[in-house]
mmCIF file of C-alpha atoms and ligand atoms in Angstrom:
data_model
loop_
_atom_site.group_PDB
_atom_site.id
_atom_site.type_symbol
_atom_site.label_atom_id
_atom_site.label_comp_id
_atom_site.label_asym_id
_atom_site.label_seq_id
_atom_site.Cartn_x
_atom_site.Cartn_y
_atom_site.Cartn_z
ATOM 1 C CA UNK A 15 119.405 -12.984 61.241
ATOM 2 C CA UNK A 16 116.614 -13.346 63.493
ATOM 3 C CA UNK A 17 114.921 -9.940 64.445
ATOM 4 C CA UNK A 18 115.302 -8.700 68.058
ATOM 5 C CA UNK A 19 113.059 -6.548 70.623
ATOM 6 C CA UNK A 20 114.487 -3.462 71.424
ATOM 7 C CA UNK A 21 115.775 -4.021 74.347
ATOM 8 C CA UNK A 22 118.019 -7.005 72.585
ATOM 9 C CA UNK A 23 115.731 -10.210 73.187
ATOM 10 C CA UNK A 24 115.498 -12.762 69.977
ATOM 11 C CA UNK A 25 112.110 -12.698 69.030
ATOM 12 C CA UNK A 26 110.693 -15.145 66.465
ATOM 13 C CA UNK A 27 108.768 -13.283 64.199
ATOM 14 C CA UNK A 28 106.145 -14.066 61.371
ATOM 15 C CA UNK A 29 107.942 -13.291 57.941
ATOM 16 C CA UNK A 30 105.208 -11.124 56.838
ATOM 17 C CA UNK A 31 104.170 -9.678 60.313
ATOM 18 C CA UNK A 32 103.137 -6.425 58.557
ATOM 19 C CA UNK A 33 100.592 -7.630 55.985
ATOM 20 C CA UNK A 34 99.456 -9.597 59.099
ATOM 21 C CA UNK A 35 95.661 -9.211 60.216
ATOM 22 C CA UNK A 36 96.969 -10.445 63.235
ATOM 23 C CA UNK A 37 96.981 -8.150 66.436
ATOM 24 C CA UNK A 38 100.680 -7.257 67.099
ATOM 25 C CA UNK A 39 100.197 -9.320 70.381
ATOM 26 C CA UNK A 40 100.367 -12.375 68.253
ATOM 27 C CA UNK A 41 103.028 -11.371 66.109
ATOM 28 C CA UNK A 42 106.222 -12.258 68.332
ATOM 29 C CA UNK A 43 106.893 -15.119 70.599
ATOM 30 C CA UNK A 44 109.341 -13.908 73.597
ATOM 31 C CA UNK A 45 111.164 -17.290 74.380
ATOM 32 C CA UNK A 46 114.534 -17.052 76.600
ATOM 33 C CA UNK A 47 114.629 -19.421 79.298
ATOM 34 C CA UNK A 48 116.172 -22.750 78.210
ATOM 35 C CA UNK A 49 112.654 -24.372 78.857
ATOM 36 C CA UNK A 50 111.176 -22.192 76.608
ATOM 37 C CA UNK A 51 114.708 -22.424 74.114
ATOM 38 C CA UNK A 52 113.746 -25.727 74.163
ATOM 39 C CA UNK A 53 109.949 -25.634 73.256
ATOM 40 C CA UNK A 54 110.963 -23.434 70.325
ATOM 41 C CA UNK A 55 113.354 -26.265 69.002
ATOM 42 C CA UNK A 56 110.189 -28.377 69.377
ATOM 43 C CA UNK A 57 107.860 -26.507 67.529
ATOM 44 C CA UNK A 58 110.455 -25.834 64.623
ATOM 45 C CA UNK A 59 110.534 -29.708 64.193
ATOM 46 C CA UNK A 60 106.609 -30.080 64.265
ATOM 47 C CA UNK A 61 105.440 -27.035 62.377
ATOM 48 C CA UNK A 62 105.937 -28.050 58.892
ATOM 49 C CA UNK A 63 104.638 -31.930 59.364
ATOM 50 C CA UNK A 64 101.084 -32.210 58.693
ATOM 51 C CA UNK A 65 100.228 -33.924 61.584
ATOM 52 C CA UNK A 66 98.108 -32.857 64.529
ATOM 53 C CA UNK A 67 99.454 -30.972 67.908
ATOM 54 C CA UNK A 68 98.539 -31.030 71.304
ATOM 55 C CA UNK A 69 99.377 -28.578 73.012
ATOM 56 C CA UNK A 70 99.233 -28.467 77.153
ATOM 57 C CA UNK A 71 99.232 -25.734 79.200
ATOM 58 C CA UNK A 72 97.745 -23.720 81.746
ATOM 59 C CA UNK A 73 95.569 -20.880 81.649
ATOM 60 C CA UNK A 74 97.506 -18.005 79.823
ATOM 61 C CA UNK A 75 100.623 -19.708 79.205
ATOM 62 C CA UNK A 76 100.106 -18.687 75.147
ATOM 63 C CA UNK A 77 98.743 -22.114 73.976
ATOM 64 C CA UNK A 78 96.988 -20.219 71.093
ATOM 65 C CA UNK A 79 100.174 -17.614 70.470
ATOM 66 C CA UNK A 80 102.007 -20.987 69.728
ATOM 67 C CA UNK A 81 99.346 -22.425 67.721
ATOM 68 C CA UNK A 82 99.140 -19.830 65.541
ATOM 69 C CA UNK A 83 103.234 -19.750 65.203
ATOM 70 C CA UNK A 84 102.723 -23.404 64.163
ATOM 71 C CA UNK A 85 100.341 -22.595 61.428
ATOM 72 C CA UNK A 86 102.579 -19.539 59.745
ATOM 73 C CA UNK A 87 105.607 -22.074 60.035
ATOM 74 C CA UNK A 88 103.585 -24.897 58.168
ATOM 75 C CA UNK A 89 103.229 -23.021 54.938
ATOM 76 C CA UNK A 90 99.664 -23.554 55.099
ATOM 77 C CA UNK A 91 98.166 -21.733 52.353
ATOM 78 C CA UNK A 92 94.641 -21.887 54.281
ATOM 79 C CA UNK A 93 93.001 -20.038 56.876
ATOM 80 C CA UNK A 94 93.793 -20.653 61.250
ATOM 81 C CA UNK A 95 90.346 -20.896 62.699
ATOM 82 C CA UNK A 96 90.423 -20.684 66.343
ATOM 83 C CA UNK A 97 87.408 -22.333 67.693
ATOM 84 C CA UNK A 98 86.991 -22.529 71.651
ATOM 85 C CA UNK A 99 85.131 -25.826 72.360
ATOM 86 C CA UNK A 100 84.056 -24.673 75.787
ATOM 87 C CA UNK A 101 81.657 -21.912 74.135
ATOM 88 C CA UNK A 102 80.062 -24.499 71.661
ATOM 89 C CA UNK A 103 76.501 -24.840 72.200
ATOM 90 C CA UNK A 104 75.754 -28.358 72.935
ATOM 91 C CA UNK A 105 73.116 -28.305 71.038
ATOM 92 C CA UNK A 106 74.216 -26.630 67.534
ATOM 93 C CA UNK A 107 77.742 -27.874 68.422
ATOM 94 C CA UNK A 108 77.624 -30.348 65.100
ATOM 95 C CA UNK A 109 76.494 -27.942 62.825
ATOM 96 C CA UNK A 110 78.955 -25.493 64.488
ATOM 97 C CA UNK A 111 81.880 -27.340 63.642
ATOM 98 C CA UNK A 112 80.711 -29.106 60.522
ATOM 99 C CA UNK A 113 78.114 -27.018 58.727
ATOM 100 C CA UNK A 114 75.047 -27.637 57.687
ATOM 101 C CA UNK A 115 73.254 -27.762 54.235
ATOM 102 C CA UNK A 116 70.428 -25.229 53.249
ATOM 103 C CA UNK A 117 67.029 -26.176 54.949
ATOM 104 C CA UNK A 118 67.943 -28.629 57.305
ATOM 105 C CA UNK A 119 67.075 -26.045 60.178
ATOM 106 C CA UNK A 120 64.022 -23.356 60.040
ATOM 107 C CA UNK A 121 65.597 -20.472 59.011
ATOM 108 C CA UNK A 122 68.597 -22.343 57.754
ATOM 109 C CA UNK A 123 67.634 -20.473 53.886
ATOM 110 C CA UNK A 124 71.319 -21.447 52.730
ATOM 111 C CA UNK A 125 74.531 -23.587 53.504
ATOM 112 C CA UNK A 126 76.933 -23.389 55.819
ATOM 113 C CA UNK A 127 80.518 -24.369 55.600
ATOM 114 C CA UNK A 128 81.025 -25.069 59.804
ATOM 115 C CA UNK A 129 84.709 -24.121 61.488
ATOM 116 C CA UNK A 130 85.884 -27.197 60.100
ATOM 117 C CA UNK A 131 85.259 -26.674 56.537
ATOM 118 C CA UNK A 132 86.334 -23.066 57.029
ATOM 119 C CA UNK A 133 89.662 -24.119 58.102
ATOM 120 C CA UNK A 134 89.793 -26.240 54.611
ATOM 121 C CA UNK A 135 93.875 -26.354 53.770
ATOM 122 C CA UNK A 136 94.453 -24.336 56.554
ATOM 123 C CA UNK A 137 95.182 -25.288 60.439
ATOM 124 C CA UNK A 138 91.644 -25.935 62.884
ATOM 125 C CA UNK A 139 92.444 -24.777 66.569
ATOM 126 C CA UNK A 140 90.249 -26.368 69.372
ATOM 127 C CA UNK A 141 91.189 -24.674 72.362
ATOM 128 C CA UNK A 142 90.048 -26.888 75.514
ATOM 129 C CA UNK A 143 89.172 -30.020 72.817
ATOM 130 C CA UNK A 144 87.949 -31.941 76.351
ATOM 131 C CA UNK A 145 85.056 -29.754 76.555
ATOM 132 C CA UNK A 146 83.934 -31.118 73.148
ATOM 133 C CA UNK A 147 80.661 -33.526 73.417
ATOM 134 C CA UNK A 148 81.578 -37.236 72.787
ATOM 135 C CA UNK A 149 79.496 -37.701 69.851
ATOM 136 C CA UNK A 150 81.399 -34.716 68.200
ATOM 137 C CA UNK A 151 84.532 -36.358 69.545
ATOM 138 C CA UNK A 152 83.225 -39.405 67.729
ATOM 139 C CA UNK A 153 82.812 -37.196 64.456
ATOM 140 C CA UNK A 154 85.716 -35.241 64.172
ATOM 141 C CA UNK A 155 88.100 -38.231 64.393
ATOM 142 C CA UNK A 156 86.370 -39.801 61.347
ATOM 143 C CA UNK A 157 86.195 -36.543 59.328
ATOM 144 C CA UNK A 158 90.634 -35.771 60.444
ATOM 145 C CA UNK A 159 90.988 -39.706 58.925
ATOM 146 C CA UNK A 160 88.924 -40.194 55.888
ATOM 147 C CA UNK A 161 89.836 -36.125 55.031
ATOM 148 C CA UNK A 162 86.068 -35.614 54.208
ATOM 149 C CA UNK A 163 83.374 -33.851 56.683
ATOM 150 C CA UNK A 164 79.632 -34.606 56.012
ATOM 151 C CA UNK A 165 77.465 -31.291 57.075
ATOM 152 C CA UNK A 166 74.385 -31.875 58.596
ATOM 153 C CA UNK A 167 71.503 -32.285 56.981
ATOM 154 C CA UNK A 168 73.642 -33.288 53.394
ATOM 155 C CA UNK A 169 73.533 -36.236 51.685
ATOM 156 C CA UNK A 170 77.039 -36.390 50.756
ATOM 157 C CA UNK A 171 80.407 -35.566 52.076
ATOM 158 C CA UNK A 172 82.642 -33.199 51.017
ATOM 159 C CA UNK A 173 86.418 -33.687 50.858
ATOM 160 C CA UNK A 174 88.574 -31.593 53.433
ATOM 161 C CA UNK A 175 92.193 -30.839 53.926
ATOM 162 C CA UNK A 176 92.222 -29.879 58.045
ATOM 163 C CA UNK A 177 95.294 -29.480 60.268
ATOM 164 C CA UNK A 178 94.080 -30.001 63.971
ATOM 165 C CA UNK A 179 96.152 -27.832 66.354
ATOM 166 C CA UNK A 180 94.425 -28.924 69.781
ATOM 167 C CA UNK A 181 95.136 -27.264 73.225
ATOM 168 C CA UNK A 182 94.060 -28.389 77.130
ATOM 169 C CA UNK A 183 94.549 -26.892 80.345
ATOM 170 C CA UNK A 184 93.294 -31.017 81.952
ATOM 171 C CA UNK A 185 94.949 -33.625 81.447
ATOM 172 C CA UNK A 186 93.375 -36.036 78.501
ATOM 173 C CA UNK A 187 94.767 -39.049 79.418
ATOM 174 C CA UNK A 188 92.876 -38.902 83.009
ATOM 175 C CA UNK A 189 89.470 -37.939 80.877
ATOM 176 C CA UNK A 190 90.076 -40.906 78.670
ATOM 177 C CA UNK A 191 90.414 -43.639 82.016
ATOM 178 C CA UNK A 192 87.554 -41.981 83.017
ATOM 179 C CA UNK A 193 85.434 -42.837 79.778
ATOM 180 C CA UNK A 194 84.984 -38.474 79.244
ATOM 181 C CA UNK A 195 87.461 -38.484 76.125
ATOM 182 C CA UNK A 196 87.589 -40.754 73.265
ATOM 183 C CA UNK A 197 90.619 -43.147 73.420
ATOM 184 C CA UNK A 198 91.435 -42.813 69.670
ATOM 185 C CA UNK A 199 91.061 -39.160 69.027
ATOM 186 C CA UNK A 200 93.188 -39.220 71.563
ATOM 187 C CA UNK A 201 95.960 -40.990 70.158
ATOM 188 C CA UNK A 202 95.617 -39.091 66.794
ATOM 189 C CA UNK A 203 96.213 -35.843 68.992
ATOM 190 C CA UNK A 204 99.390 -36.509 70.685
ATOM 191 C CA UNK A 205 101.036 -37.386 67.646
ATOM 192 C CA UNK A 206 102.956 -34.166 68.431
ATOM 193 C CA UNK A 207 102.729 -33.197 71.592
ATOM 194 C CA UNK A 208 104.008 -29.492 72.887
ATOM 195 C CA UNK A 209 103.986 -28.630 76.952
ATOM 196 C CA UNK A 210 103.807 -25.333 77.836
ATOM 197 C CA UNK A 211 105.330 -25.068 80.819
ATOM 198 C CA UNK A 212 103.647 -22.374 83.370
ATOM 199 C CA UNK A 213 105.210 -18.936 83.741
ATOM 200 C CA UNK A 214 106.690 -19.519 87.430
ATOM 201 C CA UNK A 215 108.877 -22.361 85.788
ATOM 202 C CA UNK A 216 110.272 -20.538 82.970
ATOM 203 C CA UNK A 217 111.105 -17.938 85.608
ATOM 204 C CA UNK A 218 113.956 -16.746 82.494
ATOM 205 C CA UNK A 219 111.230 -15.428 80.573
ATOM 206 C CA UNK A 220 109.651 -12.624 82.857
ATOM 207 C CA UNK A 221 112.433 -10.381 82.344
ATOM 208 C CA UNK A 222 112.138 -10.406 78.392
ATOM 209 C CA UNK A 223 107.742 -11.077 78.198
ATOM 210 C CA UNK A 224 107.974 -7.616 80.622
ATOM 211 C CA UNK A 225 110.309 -5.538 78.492
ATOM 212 C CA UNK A 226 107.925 -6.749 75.600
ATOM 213 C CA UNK A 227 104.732 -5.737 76.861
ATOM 214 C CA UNK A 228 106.092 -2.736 77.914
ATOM 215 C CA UNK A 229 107.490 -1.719 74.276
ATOM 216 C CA UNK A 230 103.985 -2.586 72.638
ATOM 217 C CA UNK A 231 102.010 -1.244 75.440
ATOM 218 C CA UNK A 232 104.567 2.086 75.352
ATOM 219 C CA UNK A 233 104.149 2.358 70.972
ATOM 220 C CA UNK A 234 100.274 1.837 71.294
ATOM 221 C CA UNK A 235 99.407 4.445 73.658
ATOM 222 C CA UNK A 236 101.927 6.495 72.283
ATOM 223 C CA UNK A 237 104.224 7.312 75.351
ATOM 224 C CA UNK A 238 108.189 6.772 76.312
ATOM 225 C CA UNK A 239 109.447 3.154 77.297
ATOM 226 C CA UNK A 240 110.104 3.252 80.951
ATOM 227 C CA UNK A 241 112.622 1.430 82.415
ATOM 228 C CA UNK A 242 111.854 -1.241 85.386
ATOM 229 C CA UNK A 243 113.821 -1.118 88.347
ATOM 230 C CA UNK A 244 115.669 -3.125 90.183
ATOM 231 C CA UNK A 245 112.832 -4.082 93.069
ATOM 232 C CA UNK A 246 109.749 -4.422 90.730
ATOM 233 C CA UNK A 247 111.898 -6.646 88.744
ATOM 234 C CA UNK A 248 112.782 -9.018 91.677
ATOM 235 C CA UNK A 249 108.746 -8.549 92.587
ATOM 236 C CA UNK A 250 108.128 -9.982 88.954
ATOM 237 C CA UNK A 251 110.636 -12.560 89.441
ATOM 238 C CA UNK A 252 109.188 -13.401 92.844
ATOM 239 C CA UNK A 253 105.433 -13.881 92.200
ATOM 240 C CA UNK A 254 103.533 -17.041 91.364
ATOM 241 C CA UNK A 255 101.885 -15.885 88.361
ATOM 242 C CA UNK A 256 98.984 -18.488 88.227
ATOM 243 C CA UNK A 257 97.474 -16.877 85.681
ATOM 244 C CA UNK A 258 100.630 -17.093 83.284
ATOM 245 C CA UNK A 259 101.671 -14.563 80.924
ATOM 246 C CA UNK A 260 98.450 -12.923 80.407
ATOM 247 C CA UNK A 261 98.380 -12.100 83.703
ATOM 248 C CA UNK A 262 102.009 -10.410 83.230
ATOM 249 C CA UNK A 263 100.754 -8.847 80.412
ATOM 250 C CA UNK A 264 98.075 -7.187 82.120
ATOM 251 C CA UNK A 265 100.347 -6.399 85.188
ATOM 252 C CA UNK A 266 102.601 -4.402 82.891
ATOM 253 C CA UNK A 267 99.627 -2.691 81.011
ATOM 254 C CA UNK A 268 98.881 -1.153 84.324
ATOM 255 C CA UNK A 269 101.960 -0.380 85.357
ATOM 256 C CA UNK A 270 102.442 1.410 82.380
ATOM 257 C CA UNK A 271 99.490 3.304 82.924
ATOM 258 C CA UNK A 272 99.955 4.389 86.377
ATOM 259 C CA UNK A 273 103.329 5.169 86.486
ATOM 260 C CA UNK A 274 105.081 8.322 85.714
ATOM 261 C CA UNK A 275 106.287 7.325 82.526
ATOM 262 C CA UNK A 276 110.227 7.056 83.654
ATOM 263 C CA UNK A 277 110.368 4.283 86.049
ATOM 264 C CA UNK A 278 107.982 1.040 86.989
ATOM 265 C CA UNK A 279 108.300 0.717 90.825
ATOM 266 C CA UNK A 280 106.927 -2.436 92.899
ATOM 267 C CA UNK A 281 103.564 -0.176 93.607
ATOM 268 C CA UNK A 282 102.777 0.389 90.378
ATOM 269 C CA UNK A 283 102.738 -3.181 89.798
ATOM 270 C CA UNK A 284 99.222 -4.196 91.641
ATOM 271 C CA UNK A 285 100.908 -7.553 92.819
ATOM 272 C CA UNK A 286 99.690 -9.132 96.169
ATOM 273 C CA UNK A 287 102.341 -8.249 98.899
ATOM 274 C CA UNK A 288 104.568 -11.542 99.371
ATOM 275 C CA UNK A 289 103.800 -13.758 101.584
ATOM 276 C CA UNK A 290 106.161 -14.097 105.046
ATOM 277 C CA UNK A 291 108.106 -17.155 105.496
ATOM 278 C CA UNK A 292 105.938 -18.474 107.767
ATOM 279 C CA UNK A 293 102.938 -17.671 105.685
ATOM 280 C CA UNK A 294 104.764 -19.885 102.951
ATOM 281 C CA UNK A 295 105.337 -22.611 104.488
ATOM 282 C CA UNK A 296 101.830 -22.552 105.857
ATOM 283 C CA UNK A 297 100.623 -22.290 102.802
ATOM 284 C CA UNK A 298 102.965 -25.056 101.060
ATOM 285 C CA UNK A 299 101.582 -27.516 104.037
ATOM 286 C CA UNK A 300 98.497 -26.971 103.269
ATOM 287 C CA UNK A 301 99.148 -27.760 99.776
ATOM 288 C CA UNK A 302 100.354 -31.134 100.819
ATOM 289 C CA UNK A 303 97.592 -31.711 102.414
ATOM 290 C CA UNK A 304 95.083 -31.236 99.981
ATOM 291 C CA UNK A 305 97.444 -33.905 97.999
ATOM 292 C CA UNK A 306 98.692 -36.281 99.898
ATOM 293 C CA UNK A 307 97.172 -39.891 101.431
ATOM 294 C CA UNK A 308 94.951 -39.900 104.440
ATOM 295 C CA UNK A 309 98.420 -40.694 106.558
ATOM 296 C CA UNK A 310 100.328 -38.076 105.826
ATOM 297 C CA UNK A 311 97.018 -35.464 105.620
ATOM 298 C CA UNK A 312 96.533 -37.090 109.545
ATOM 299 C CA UNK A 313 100.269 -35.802 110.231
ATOM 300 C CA UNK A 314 100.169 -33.101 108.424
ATOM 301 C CA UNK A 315 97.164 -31.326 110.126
ATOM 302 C CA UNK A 316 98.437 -32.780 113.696
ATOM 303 C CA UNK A 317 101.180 -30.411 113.203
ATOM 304 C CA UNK A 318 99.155 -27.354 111.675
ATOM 305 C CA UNK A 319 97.225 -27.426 114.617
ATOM 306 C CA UNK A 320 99.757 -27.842 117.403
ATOM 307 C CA UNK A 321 101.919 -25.039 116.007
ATOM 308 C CA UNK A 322 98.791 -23.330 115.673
ATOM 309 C CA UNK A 323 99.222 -22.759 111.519
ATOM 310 C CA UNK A 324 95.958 -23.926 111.272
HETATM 311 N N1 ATP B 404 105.960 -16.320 74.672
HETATM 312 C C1 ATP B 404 105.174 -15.239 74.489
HETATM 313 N N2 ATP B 404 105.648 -14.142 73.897
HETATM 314 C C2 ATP B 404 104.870 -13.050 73.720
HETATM 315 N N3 ATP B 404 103.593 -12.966 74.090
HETATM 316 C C3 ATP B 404 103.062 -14.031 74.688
HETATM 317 C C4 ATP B 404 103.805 -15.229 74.910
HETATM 318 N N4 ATP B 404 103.013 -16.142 75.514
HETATM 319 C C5 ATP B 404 101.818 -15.552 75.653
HETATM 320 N N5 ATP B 404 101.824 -14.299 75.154
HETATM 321 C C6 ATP B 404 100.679 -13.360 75.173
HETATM 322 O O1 ATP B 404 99.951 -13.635 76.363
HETATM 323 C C7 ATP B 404 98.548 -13.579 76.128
HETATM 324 C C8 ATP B 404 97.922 -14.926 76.451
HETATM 325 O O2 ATP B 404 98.311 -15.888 75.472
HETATM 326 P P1 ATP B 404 97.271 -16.920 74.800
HETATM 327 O O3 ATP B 404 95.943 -16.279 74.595
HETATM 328 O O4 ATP B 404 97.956 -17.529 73.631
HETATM 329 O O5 ATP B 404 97.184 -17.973 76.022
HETATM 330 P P2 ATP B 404 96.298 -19.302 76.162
HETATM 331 O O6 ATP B 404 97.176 -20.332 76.746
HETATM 332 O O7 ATP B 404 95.627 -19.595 74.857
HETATM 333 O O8 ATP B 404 95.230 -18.832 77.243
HETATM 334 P P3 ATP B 404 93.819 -19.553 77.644
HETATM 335 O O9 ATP B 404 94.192 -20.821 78.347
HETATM 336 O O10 ATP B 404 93.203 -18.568 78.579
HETATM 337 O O11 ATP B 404 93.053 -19.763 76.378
HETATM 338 C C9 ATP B 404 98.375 -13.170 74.670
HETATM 339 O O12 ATP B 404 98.220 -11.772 74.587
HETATM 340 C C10 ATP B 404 99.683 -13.616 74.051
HETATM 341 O O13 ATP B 404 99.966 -12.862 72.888
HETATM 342 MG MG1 MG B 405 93.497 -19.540 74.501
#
C-alpha cells in the first residue's frame, strides 16, 4: 500500500526516503488532480527505460522534484547530478560538463571527472538544456550516442553510462526553427517527453501541495499543524500562482509563521487582493492584445479606449 500524508493524500514516496540525503522536500510527490494522476501514470511508464526525458514546465512547477522521482524509479545504481545550464560559464562550460585532464589549464595540477562523468551509471539533469552553448549542444549529443565523453585536454575518451533527464521552461522546438537549438539533440530528448502542467491548471492539487507544506513546515519548526479555513482555502484555489508550487510553498511557509498556530486565515496568506470583475476582464483584454494579429489588437484597443479600460 502506498503511504499517505497525514491528512489522507497518496503520496508517492522513495522506498528508502530515510537513508535519503535528500531534503524531505524532495522526498514526496503530492499528485491528486487527474492531470497530475495522469503525469504520474506517465512517469511510471518512462522511469525504468533508459532513455532520455524532457521534461516541460514552468517556473516552479517541480521539473527537478520529478526528475529526481525518475531517477529513484530507474534503479539506477549511480549518482543524480543536477546541473543548471543557465549558471554554466560560457567559457569553462566544456570542461564543466566534461572534465578536463591534469594540466590542460594553469592551475589545473590534476583531473577532473566534469558533471557528466560524475553522473557515470547514474541519471545527468540539465535544467534549462536551451541555455546550453551550441558547440556543447554539439558535444553532448555525440558523447549520449557513442556512450563515451572525451575531457578536455585528453587524448582519449573514456567510456560513460549517462541517463539525460532534461527540463525547459521555452519551448525547444521554436529554438530549433530558429537555428538556437540543435535539431538532433533535440530529437534524442523528446524520446520521452513529460509536461508539467502549471499549478493554476491542476487547480486539484492546491488543496493536498498546502496540507503538505504545512505538515513539513509544522514538524520542522517544531509547532502544531493548523488547520486552513474555509476562505484562505477558496483564496488558494482562486489565485493565479505564476510562480507554481514554489510559490505555494513559500505562501504556506509564511502563513505558518505568522499565524497563531490554530487557524490559516486569507491575511496570513500574503496573496495580492483579487482582482474585480472588471479589473479581470481588463486585464484578460489586454492579454489578447499582446497576442493577437494587428486586426484584432486594432479592435481590441478601439474598445479599451472607448470604455475607457485603457
Ligand atoms: N508535486 C509536488 N509535490 C510536493 N512538492 C512539490 C511538488 N512539485 C513541486 N514541489 C516542491 O516545490 C518546489 C519547487 O520544485 P522544483 O524545484 O522541482 O521546481 P522546478 O520546476 O525545478 O523549478 P525551476 O523552474 O525554478 O527550476 C520544491 O521545493 C519541490 O519540492
Ligand atoms: Mg529547477
Amino acid at each position: 500500500m502506498s503511504p499517505h500524508t497525514p491528512f489522507g493524500q497518496p503520496l508517492l514516496t522513495f522506498p528508502d526516503a530515510e537513508k535519503s540525503p535528500l531534503s524531505i522536500r524532495a522526498k514526496a510527490l503530492v499528485f491528486v488532480d487527474p492531470r497530475s494522476r495522469q503525469l504520474r501514470e506517465e512517469l511510471e511508464q518512462l522511469a525504468p527505460r533508459s532513455i532520455s526525458v524532457l521534461i516541460r514546465g514552468e517556473t516552479g512547477t517541480g521539473k527537478e522534484l520529478l526528475a529526481r522521482h525518475i531517477h529513484r524509479a530507474s534503479d539506477r545504481g549511480g549518482l543524480f547530478v543536477s546541473v543548471n545550464c543557465g549558471a554554466i560559464s560560457p567559457t569553462y562550460a566544456d570542461a564543466e560538463l566534461f572534465g578536463y585532464a591534469a594540466g590542460s589549464f594553469s592551475g589545473s595540477a590534476s583531473s577532473r571527472a566534469g558533471w557528466f562523468g560524475s553522473a557515470n551509471g547514474g541519471t545527468l539533469y540539465l535544467d534549462e538544456i536551451g541555455d546550453l552553448p551550441l558547440p556543447i549542444q554539439t558535444k553532448l549529443l555525440a558523447a549520449l550516442e557513442n556512450h563515451e565523453v572525451t575531457r578536455v585536454g585528453a587524448q582519449q575518451p573514456s567510456p560513460v553510462d549517462v541517463r539525460l533527464v532534461a527540463a525547459t521552461s521555452i519551448d525547444l522546438a521554436q529554438a530549433v526553427a530558429a537555428g538556437k537549438f540543435h535539431q538532433r539533440l533535440y530529437r534524442y530528448l523528446s524520446e520521452g517527453q513529460l509536461e508539467l502542467p502549471a499549478l493554476r491548471e491542476r487547480v486539484g492539487d492546491i488543496e493536498s501541495l498546502a496540507e503538505y507544506f504545512l505538515g513539513i513546515y509544522s514538524q520542522r519548526l517544531e509547532l502544531p499543524v493548523p488547520l486552513i479555513s474555509e476562505a484562505a482555502q477558496q483564496a488558494l484555489d482562486r489565485h493565479s500562482w505564476p510562480g507554481n508550487t514554489r510559490e505555494l510553498e513559500n505562501v504556506i511557509h509564511f502563513a505558518l509563521l505568522v499565524s497563531s498556530g490554530e487557524e490559516i486565515l486569507p491575511e496570513h496568506l500574503n496573496l495580492p487582493p483579487t482582482p474585480s470583475p472588471l479589473e479581470q476582464i481588463q486585464q484578460l483584454l489586454e492579454q489578447i492584445v499582446q497576442s493577437g494579429s494587428a486586426g484584432e489588437r486594432h479592435a481590441l484597443q478601439q474598445l479599451l479606449q472607448r470604455t475607457g479600460l485603457s
